[in-house]
Coordinates of C-alpha atoms in Angstrom, one line a residue:
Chain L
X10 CA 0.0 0.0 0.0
X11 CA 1.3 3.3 -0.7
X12 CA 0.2 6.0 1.3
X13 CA 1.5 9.3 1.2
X14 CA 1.4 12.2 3.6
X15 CA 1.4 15.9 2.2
X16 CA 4.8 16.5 3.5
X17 CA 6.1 13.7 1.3
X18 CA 5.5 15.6 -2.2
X19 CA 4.9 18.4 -3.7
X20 CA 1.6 19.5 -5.3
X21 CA 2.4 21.7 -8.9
X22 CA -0.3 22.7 -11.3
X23 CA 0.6 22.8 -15.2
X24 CA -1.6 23.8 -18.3
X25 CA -3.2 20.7 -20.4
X26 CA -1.7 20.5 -23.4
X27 CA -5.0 20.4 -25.4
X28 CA -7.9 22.0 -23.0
X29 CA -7.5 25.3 -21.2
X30 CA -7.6 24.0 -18.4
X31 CA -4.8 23.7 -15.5
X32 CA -3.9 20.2 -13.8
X33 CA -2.5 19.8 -10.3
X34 CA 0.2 17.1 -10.5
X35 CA 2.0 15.6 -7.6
X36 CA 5.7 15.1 -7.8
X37 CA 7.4 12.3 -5.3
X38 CA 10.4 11.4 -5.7
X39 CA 11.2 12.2 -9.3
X40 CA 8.4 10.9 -10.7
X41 CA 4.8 12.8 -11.7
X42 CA 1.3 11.9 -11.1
X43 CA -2.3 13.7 -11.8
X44 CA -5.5 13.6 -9.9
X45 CA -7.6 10.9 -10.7
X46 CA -10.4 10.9 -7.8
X47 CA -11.3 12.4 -4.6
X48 CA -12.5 11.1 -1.1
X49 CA -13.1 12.4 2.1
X50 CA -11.7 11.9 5.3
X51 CA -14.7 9.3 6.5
X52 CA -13.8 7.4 3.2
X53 CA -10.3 6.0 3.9
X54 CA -11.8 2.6 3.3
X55 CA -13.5 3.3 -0.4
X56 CA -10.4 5.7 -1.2
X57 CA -8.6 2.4 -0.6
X58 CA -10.5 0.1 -2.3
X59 CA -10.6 2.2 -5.2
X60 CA -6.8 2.5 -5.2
X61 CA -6.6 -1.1 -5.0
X62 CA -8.7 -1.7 -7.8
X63 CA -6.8 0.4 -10.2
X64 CA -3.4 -1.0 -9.3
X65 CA -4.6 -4.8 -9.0
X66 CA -7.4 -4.9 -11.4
X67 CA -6.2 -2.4 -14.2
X68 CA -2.4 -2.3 -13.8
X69 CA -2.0 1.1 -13.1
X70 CA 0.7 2.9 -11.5
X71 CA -1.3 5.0 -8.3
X72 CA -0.4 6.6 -5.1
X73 CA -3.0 7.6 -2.3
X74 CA -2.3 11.0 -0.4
X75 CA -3.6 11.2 2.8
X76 CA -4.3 14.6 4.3
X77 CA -6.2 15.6 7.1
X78 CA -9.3 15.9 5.4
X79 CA -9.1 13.8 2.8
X80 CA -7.5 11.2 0.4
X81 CA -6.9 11.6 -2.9
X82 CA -6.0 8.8 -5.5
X83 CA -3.2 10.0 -8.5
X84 CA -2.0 8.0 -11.2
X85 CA 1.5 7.9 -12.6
X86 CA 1.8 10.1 -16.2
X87 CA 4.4 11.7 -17.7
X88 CA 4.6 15.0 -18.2
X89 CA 5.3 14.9 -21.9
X90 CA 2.6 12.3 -22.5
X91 CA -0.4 14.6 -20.5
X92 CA -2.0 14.9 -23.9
X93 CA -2.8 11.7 -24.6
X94 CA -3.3 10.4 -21.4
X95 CA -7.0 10.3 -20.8
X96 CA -7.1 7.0 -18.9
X97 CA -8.3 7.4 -15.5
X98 CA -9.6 11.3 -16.0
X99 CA -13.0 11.7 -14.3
X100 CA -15.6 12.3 -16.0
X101 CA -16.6 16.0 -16.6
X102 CA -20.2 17.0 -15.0
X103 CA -22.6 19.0 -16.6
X104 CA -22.9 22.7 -16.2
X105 CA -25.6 22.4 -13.9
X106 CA -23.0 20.7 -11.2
X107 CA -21.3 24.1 -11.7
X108 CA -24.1 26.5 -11.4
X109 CA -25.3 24.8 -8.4
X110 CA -22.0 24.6 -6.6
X111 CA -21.4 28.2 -7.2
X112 CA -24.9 29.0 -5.8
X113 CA -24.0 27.0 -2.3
X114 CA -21.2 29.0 -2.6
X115 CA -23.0 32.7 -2.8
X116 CA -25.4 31.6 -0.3
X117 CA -23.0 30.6 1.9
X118 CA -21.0 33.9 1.2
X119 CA -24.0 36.5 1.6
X120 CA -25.0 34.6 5.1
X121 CA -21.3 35.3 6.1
X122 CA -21.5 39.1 5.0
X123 CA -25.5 38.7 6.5
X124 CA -24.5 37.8 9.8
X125 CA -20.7 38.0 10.9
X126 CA -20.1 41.3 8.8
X127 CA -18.3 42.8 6.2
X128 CA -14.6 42.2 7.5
X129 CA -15.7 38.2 7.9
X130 CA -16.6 38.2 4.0
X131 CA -14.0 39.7 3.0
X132 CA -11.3 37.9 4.9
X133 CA -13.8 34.3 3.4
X134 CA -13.0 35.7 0.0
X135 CA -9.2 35.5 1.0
X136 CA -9.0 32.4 2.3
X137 CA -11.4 31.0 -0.7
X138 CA -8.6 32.3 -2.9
X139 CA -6.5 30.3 -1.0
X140 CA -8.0 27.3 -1.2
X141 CA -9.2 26.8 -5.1
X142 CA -5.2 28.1 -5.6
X143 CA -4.0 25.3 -3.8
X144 CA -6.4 23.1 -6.2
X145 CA -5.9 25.3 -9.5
X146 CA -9.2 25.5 -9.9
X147 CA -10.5 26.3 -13.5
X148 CA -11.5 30.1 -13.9
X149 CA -10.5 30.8 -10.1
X150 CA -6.8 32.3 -10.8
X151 CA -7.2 35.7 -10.5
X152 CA -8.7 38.5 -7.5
X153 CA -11.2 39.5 -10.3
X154 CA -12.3 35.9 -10.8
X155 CA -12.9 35.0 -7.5
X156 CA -15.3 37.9 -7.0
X157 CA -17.2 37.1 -10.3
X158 CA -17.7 33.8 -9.0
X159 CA -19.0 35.5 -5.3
X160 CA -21.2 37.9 -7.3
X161 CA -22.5 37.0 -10.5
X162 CA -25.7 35.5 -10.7
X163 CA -24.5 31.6 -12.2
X164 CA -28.5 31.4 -13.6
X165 CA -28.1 34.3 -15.7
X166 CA -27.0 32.4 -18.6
X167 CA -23.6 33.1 -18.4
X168 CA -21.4 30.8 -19.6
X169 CA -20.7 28.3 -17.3
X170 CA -17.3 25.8 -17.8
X171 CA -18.4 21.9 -16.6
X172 CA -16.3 20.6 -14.3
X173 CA -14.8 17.6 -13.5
X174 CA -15.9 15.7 -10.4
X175 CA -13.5 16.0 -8.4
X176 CA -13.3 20.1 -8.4
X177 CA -16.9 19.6 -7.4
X178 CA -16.5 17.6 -4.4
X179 CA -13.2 19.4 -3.5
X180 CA -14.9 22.6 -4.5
X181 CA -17.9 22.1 -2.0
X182 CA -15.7 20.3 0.8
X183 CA -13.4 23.4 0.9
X184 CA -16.4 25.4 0.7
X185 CA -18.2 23.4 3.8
X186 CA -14.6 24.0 5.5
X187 CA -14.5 27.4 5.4
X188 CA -17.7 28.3 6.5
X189 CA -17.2 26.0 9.5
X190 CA -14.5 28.1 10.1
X191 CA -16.4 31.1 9.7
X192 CA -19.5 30.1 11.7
X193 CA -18.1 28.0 14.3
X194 CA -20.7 25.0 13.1
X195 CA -22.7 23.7 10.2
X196 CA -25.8 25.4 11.1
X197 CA -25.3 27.1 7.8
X198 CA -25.7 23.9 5.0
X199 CA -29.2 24.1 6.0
X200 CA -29.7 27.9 5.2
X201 CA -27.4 27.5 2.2
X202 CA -29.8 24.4 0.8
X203 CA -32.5 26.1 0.5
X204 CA -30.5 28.1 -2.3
X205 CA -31.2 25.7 -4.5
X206 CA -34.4 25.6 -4.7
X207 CA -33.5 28.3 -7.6
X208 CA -32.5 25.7 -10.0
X209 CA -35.4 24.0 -12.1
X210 CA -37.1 21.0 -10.2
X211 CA -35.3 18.3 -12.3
X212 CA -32.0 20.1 -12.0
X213 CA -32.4 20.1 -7.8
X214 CA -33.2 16.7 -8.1
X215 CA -30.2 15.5 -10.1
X216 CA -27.5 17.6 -7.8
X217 CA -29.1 16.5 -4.7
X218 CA -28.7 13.3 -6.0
X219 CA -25.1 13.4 -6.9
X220 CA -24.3 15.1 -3.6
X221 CA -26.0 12.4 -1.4
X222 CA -24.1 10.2 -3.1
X223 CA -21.0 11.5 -3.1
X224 CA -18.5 11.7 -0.3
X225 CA -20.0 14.8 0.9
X226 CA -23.8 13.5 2.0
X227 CA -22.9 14.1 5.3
X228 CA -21.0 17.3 5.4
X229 CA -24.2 19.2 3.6
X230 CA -26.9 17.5 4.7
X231 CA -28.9 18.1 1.3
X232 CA -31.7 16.0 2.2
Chain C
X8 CA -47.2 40.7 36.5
X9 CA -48.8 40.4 33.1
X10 CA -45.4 40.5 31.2
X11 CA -44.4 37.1 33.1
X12 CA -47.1 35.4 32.3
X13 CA -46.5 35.7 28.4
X14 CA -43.1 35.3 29.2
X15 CA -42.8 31.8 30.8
X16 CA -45.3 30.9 28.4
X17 CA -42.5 30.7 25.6
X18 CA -41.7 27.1 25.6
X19 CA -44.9 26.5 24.3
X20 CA -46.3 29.2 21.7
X21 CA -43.9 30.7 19.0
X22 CA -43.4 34.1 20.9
X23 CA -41.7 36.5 18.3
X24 CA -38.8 38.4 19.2
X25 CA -40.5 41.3 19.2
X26 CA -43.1 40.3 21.9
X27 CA -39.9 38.8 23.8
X28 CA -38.2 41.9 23.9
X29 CA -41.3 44.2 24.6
X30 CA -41.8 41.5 27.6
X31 CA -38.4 42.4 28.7
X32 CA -37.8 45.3 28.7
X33 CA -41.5 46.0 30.5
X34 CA -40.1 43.8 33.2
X35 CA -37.0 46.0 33.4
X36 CA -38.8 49.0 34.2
X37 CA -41.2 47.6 36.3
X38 CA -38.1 46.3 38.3
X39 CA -36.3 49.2 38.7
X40 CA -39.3 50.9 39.5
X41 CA -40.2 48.6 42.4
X42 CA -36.4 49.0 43.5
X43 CA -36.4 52.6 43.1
X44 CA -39.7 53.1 44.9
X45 CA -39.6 50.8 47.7
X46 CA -36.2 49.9 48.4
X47 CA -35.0 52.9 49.9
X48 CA -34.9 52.7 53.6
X49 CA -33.0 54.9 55.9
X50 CA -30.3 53.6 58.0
X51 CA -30.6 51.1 60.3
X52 CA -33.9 49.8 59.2
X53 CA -34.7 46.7 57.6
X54 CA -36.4 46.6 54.5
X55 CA -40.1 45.4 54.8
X56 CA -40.6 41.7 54.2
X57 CA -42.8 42.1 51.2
X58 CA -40.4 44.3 49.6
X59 CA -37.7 41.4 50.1
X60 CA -40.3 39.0 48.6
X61 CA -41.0 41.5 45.6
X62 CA -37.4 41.5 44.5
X63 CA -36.4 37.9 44.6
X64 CA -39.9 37.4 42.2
X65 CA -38.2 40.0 40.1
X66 CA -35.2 37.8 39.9
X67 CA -36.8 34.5 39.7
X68 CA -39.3 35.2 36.9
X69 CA -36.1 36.9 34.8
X70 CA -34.0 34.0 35.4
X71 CA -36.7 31.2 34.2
X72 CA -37.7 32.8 31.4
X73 CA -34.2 33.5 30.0
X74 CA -33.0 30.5 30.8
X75 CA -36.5 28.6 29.0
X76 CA -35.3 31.4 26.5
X77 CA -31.7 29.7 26.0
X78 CA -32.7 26.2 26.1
X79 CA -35.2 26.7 22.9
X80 CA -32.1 27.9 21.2
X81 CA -30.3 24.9 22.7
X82 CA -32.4 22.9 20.6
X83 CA -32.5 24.2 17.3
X84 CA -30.2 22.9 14.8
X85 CA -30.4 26.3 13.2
X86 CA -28.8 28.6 15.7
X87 CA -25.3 30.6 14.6
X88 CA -23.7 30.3 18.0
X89 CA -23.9 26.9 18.4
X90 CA -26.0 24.7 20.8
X91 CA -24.0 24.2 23.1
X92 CA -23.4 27.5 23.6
X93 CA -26.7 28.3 24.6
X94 CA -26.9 24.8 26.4
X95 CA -23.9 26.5 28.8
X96 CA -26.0 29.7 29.2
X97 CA -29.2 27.8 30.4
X98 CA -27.8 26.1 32.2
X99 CA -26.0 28.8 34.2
X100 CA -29.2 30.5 34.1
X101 CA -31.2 27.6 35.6
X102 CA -28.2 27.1 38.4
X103 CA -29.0 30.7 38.9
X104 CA -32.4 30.2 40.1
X105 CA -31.7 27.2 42.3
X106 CA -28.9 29.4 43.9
X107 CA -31.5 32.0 44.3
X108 CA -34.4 29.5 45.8
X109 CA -31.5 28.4 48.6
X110 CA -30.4 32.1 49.3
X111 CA -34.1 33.0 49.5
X112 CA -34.7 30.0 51.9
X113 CA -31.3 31.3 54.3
X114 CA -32.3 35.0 54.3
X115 CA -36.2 34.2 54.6
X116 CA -37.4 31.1 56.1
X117 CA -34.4 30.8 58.3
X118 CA -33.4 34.9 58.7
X119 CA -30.4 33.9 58.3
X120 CA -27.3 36.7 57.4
X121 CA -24.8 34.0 56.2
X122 CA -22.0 35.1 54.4
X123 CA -21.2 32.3 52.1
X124 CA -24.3 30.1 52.0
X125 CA -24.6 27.2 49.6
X126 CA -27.0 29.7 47.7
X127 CA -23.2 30.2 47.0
X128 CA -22.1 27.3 45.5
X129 CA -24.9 27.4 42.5
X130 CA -23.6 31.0 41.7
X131 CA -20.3 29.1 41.2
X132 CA -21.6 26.6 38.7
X133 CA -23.7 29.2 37.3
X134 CA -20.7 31.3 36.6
X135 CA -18.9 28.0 35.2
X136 CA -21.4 26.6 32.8
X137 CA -21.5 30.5 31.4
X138 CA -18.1 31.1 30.8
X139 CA -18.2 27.7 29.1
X140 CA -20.5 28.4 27.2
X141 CA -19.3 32.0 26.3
X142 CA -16.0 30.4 26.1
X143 CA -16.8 28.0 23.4
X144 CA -18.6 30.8 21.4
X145 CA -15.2 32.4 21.6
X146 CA -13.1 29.9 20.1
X147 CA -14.8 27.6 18.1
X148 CA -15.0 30.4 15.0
X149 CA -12.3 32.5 13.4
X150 CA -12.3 36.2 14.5
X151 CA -9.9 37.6 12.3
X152 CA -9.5 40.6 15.1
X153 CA -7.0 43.9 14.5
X154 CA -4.7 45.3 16.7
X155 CA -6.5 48.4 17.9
X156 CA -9.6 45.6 18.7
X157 CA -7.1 43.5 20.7
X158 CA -6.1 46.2 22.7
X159 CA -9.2 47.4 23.2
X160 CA -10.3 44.0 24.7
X161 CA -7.5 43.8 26.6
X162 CA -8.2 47.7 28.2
X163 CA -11.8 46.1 29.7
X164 CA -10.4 43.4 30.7
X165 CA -7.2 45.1 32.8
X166 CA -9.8 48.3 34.1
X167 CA -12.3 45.4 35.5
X168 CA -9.8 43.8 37.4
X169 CA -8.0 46.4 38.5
X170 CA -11.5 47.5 39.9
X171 CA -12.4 44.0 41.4
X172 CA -8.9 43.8 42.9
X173 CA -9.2 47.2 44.0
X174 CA -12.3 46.9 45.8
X175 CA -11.5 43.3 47.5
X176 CA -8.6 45.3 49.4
X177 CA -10.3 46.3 53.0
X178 CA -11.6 49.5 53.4
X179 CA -8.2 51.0 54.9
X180 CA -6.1 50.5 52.1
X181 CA -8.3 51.8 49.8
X182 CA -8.8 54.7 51.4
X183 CA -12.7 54.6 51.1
X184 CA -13.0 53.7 54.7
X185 CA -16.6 54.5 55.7
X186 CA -17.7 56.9 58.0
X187 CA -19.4 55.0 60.9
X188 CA -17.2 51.6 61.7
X189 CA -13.6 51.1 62.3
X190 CA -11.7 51.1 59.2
X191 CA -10.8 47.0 60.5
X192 CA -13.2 45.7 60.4
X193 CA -15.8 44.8 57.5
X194 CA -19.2 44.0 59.6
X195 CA -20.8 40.3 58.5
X196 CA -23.8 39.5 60.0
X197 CA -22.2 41.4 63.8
X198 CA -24.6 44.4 63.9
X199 CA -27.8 42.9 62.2
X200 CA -31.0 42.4 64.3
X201 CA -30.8 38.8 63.6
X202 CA -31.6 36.7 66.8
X203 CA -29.0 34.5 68.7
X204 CA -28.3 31.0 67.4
X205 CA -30.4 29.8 70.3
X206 CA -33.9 31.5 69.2
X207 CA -32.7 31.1 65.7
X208 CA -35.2 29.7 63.2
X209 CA -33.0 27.7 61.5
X210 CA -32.1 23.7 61.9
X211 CA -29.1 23.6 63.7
X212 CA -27.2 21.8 60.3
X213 CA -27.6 25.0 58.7
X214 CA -26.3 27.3 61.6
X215 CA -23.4 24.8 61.5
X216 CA -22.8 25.0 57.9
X217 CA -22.8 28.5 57.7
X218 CA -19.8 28.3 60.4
X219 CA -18.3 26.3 58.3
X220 CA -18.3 28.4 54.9
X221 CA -17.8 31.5 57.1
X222 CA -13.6 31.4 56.0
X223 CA -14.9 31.3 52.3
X224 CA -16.2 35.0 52.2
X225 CA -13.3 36.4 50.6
X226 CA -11.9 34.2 47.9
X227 CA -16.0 33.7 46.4
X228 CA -16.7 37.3 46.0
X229 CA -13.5 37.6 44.0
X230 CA -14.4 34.8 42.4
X231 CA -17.3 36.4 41.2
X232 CA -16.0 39.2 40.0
X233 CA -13.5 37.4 38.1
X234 CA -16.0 35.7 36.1
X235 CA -17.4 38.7 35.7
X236 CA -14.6 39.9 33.8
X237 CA -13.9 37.0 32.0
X238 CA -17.9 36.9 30.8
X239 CA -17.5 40.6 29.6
X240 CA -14.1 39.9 28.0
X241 CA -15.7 36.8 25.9
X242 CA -19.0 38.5 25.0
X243 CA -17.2 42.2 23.5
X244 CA -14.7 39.9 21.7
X245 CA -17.7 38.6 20.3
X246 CA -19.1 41.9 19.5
X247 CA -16.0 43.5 18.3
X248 CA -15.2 40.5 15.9
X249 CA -18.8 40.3 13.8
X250 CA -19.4 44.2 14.5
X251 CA -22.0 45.1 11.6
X252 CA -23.2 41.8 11.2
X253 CA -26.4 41.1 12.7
X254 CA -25.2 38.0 14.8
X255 CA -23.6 41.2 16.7
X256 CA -27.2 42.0 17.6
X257 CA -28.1 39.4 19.9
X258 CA -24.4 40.0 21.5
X259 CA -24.6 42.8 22.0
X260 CA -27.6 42.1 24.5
X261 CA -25.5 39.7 26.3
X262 CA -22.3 41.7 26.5
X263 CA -25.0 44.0 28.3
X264 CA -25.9 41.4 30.5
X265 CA -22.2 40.3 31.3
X266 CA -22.0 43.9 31.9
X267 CA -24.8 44.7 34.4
X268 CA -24.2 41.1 36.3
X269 CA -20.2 42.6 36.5
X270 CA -22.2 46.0 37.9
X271 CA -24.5 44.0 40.2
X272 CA -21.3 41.7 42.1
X273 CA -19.1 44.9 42.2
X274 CA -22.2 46.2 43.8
X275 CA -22.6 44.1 46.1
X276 CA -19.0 43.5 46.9
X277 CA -18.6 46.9 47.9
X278 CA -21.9 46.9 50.3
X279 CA -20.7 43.9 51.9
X280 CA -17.5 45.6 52.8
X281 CA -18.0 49.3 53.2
X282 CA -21.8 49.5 54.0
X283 CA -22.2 49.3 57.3
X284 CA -25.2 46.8 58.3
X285 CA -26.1 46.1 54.7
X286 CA -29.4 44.4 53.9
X287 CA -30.3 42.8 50.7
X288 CA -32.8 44.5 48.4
X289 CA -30.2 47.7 47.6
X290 CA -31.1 49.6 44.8
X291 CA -28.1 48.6 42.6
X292 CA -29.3 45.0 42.9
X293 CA -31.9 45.7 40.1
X294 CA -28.9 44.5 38.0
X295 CA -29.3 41.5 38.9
X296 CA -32.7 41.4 37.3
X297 CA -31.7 43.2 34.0
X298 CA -28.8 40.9 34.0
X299 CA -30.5 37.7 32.9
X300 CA -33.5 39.6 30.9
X301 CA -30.8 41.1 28.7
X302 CA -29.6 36.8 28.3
X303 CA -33.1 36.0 27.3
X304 CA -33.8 38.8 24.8
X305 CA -29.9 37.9 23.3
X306 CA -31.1 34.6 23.0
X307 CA -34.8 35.9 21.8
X308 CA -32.6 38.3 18.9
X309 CA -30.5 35.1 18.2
X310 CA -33.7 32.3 17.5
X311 CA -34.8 35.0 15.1
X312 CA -31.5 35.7 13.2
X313 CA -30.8 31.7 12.9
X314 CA -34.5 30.9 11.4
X315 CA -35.3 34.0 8.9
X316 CA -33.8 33.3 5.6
X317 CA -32.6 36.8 4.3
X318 CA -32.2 37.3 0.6
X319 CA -30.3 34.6 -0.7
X320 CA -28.9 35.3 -4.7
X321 CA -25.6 37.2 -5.5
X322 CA -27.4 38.3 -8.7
X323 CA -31.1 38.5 -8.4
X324 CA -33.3 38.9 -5.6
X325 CA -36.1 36.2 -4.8
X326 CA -39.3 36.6 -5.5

């Protein structure tokens, strides 16, 4: 088994050759790896099982980092051969995933600003700069993104970029983080919920769906 | 008397904030009122029984109903602070009153003048689950304070001690002695009316246990106070952190209430000392009623904030 702990490697992002579209890769020891999946920290035992799978079942070359609040499974790629390597990506979601992750996070955002204050939202918009950084997050690189994504309306028919699964569930676990940070508790997934309750019946249905099933069901409680 | 009715009441019907606060604050004035009118007595003389009676229902019916107040909080999933923090107030709050229905017994029933009764004790785990509860409000979320706040914090903090240190020195150092007793001596129960141990109403246990906590005088009245401070400290840290938020609101109340509880100890802690044959029922006592009415309508403000949605969209408003 081959479990890593963050101080073992170092986390890089570099452009995709043939998408706009940066990819954190994980150098240890010489060699490079890029994300393939996601889990939280209740999941060791699925984020384990799945890294087992791909390295018994399918061949594959992985490591599993473990940080504190969660695991993440990378496979081996070389840096040369990024372009053609689309084994083991995840799947991009649709839009939707997108508009409602960046209407948790508004909600989320305004209840700061609501209740705790102006200097609290602002210092939240720092440290959520922070945190999609450390993830390269698509279309979260500059100050000027970050507060279009607090401030535009994501229903307005803008255009949205999908993203892959795992920036969703990293995007709403950082997100969770933060505002249990900020608040001290989760009394605030149930306020932020209700935000979605914007999107179109079928839509609400889907996300909640995905979210249940995903390895943040727990953390945001979407019922 | 009409205000505690509604007010105990709250447990069972959806009360909203507003009627809460209206409550309270009618039971404020009515309070000091009472105090104002009645509690004045010249020298010497005893206050009247009823009067007694009158403000220990003052304190009781404020202490239930902010306590009920706190506990509805305690149970909602919803509320910003936290549960437990408003588990720790209630509970306090409830100590409060058991500490007050002992003390009332000592003093009343038993006309006793005890200096540390185990009325005493209660106010000690009353102070305790608070300042855990205050405590936990403190450090369980990120305050992202500046400097200037930080100092500012740390001014209250230094000026109430320095006040509660400076008022636990005896009279003579302070150089407040009082006019009419020897600047040694700080009179306990020695110049009350109260009869001899012999004709005393009280079992004998509790004449013997007050003998017993007797030594205890001092180091619980600081005690007090330093809770005091440490309460006041918590809640403006609070205040100063989410200042022009509207969590600040229901702080605000209970930075208020740390405040006047702080006023109501010093209060008494001075009176004890300095006063010379001091009954209960003084006029700055009253604090000890707005104390826990400005806990219940914090608590009231805070059941409110948690449960209204406000406007929810970045980019449009809801319909």
């Amino acid at each position: 088994m081959f479990i890593l702990k963050r101080q073992d490697v170092e986390i890089s992002s570099v452009q995709h050759p043939k998408r706009d579209q940066q990819i954190p890769i994980l150098n240890y020891q010489g060699q490079t790896f890029r994300l393939i999946n996601v889990f939280s920290a209740a999941q060791a035992d699925e984020a384990k099982a799945y890294w087992r799978d791909l390295t018994d079942n399918r061949g594959k070359a992985c490591v599993l980092l473990e940080e504190p609040d969660r695991y993440s499974v990378w496979g081996k790629v070389r840096l040369d051969q990024l372009a053609n390597d689309e084994a083991g990506t995840t799947e991009a979601k649709p839009a939707l995933y997108t508009q409602a992750c960046l209407l948790l996070l508004q909600a989320v955002y305004i209840d700061i600003e609501d209740l705790l204050g102006n200097r609290q939202a602002s210092a939240f918009e720092k440290d959520l700069a922070g945190a999609l950084a450390q993830w390269s997050f698509p279309q979260a690189g500059s100050a000027k993104a970050i507060k279009d994504m607090l401030t535009l309306d994501p229903l307005d028919g803008l255009p949205i970029q999908p993203w892959q699964e795992h920036h969703l569930i990293n995007f709403l676990q950082e997100l969770h983080r933060l505002g249990k940070d900020y608040f001290g508790n989760d009394s605030f997934t149930a306020r932020a919920i209700e935000v979605l309750d914007d999107l179109s019946d079928g839509d609400r249905v889907e996300f909640t769906a995905w979210i249940n099933k995903s390895p943040l069901g727990q953390l945001w409680n979407a019922g | 008397m009409s205000s505690s009715a509604e007010k105990s009441s709250t447990a069972k019907s959806p009360l909203t904030a507003q009627t809460i606060v209206l409550a309270g604050v009618t039971w404020a004035v009515a309070a000091l009122l009472f105090f104002l009118l009645f509690g004045a007595t010249p020298p010497g003389e005893s206050p009247p029984t009823w009067y007694l009676l009158g403000t220990y229902i003052f304190g009781f019916v404020a202490n239930l109903s902010a306590a009920i107040l706190c506990l509805r909080n305690w149970r909602s999933p919803q509320i910003v602070s936290g549960r437990n923090v408003w588990l720790g107030i209630g509970l306090g709050l409830f100590l409060y009153v058991i500490g007050d229905i002992l003390f009332f017994l000592w003093e009343f029933v038993w006309e006793q003048d005890p200096v540390v009764s185990p009325g005493d004790f209660f106010y000690l785990l009353n102070y305790l689950c608070l300042s855990w509860g205050m405590m936990l409000a403190v450090t369980s979320r990120r305050l992202n304070l500046e400097l200037k706040q930080w100092i500012a914090i740390a001014a209250i903090g230094i000026v109430g001690m320095a006040l509660a240190v400076w008022l636990s020195l005896p009279p003579s150092m302070s150089g407040l002695a009082s006019t009419s007793q020897t600047p040694t001596a700080p009179t306990p129960a020695a110049t009350t009316p109260a009869p001899a141990p012999a004709a005393s109403r009280a079992p004998d246990w509790v004449v013997k246990l007050e003998e017993d906590l007797a030594p205890l005088d001092k180091p619980v009245t600081l005690i007090y106070t330093v809770f005091d401070v440490a309460l006041l400290i918590a809640a403006t840290t609070l205040l100063l952190a989410f200042w022009g938020g509207r969590f600040s609101q229901s702080w605000r109340m209970i930075a208020a209430a740390a405040f006047c509880l702080y006023i109501a100890d010093m209060w008494f802690k001075y009176a004890a000392t300095r006063v010379p044959d001091y009954q209960s029922g003084g006029i700055l006592e009253v604090f000890w009623v707005f104390s826990p009415l400005l806990f219940g309508i914090g608590a009231a403000l805070e059941y409110d904030i948690s449960t209204r949605t406000p406007t929810r969209r970045a980019g449009r408003r809801r319909s």
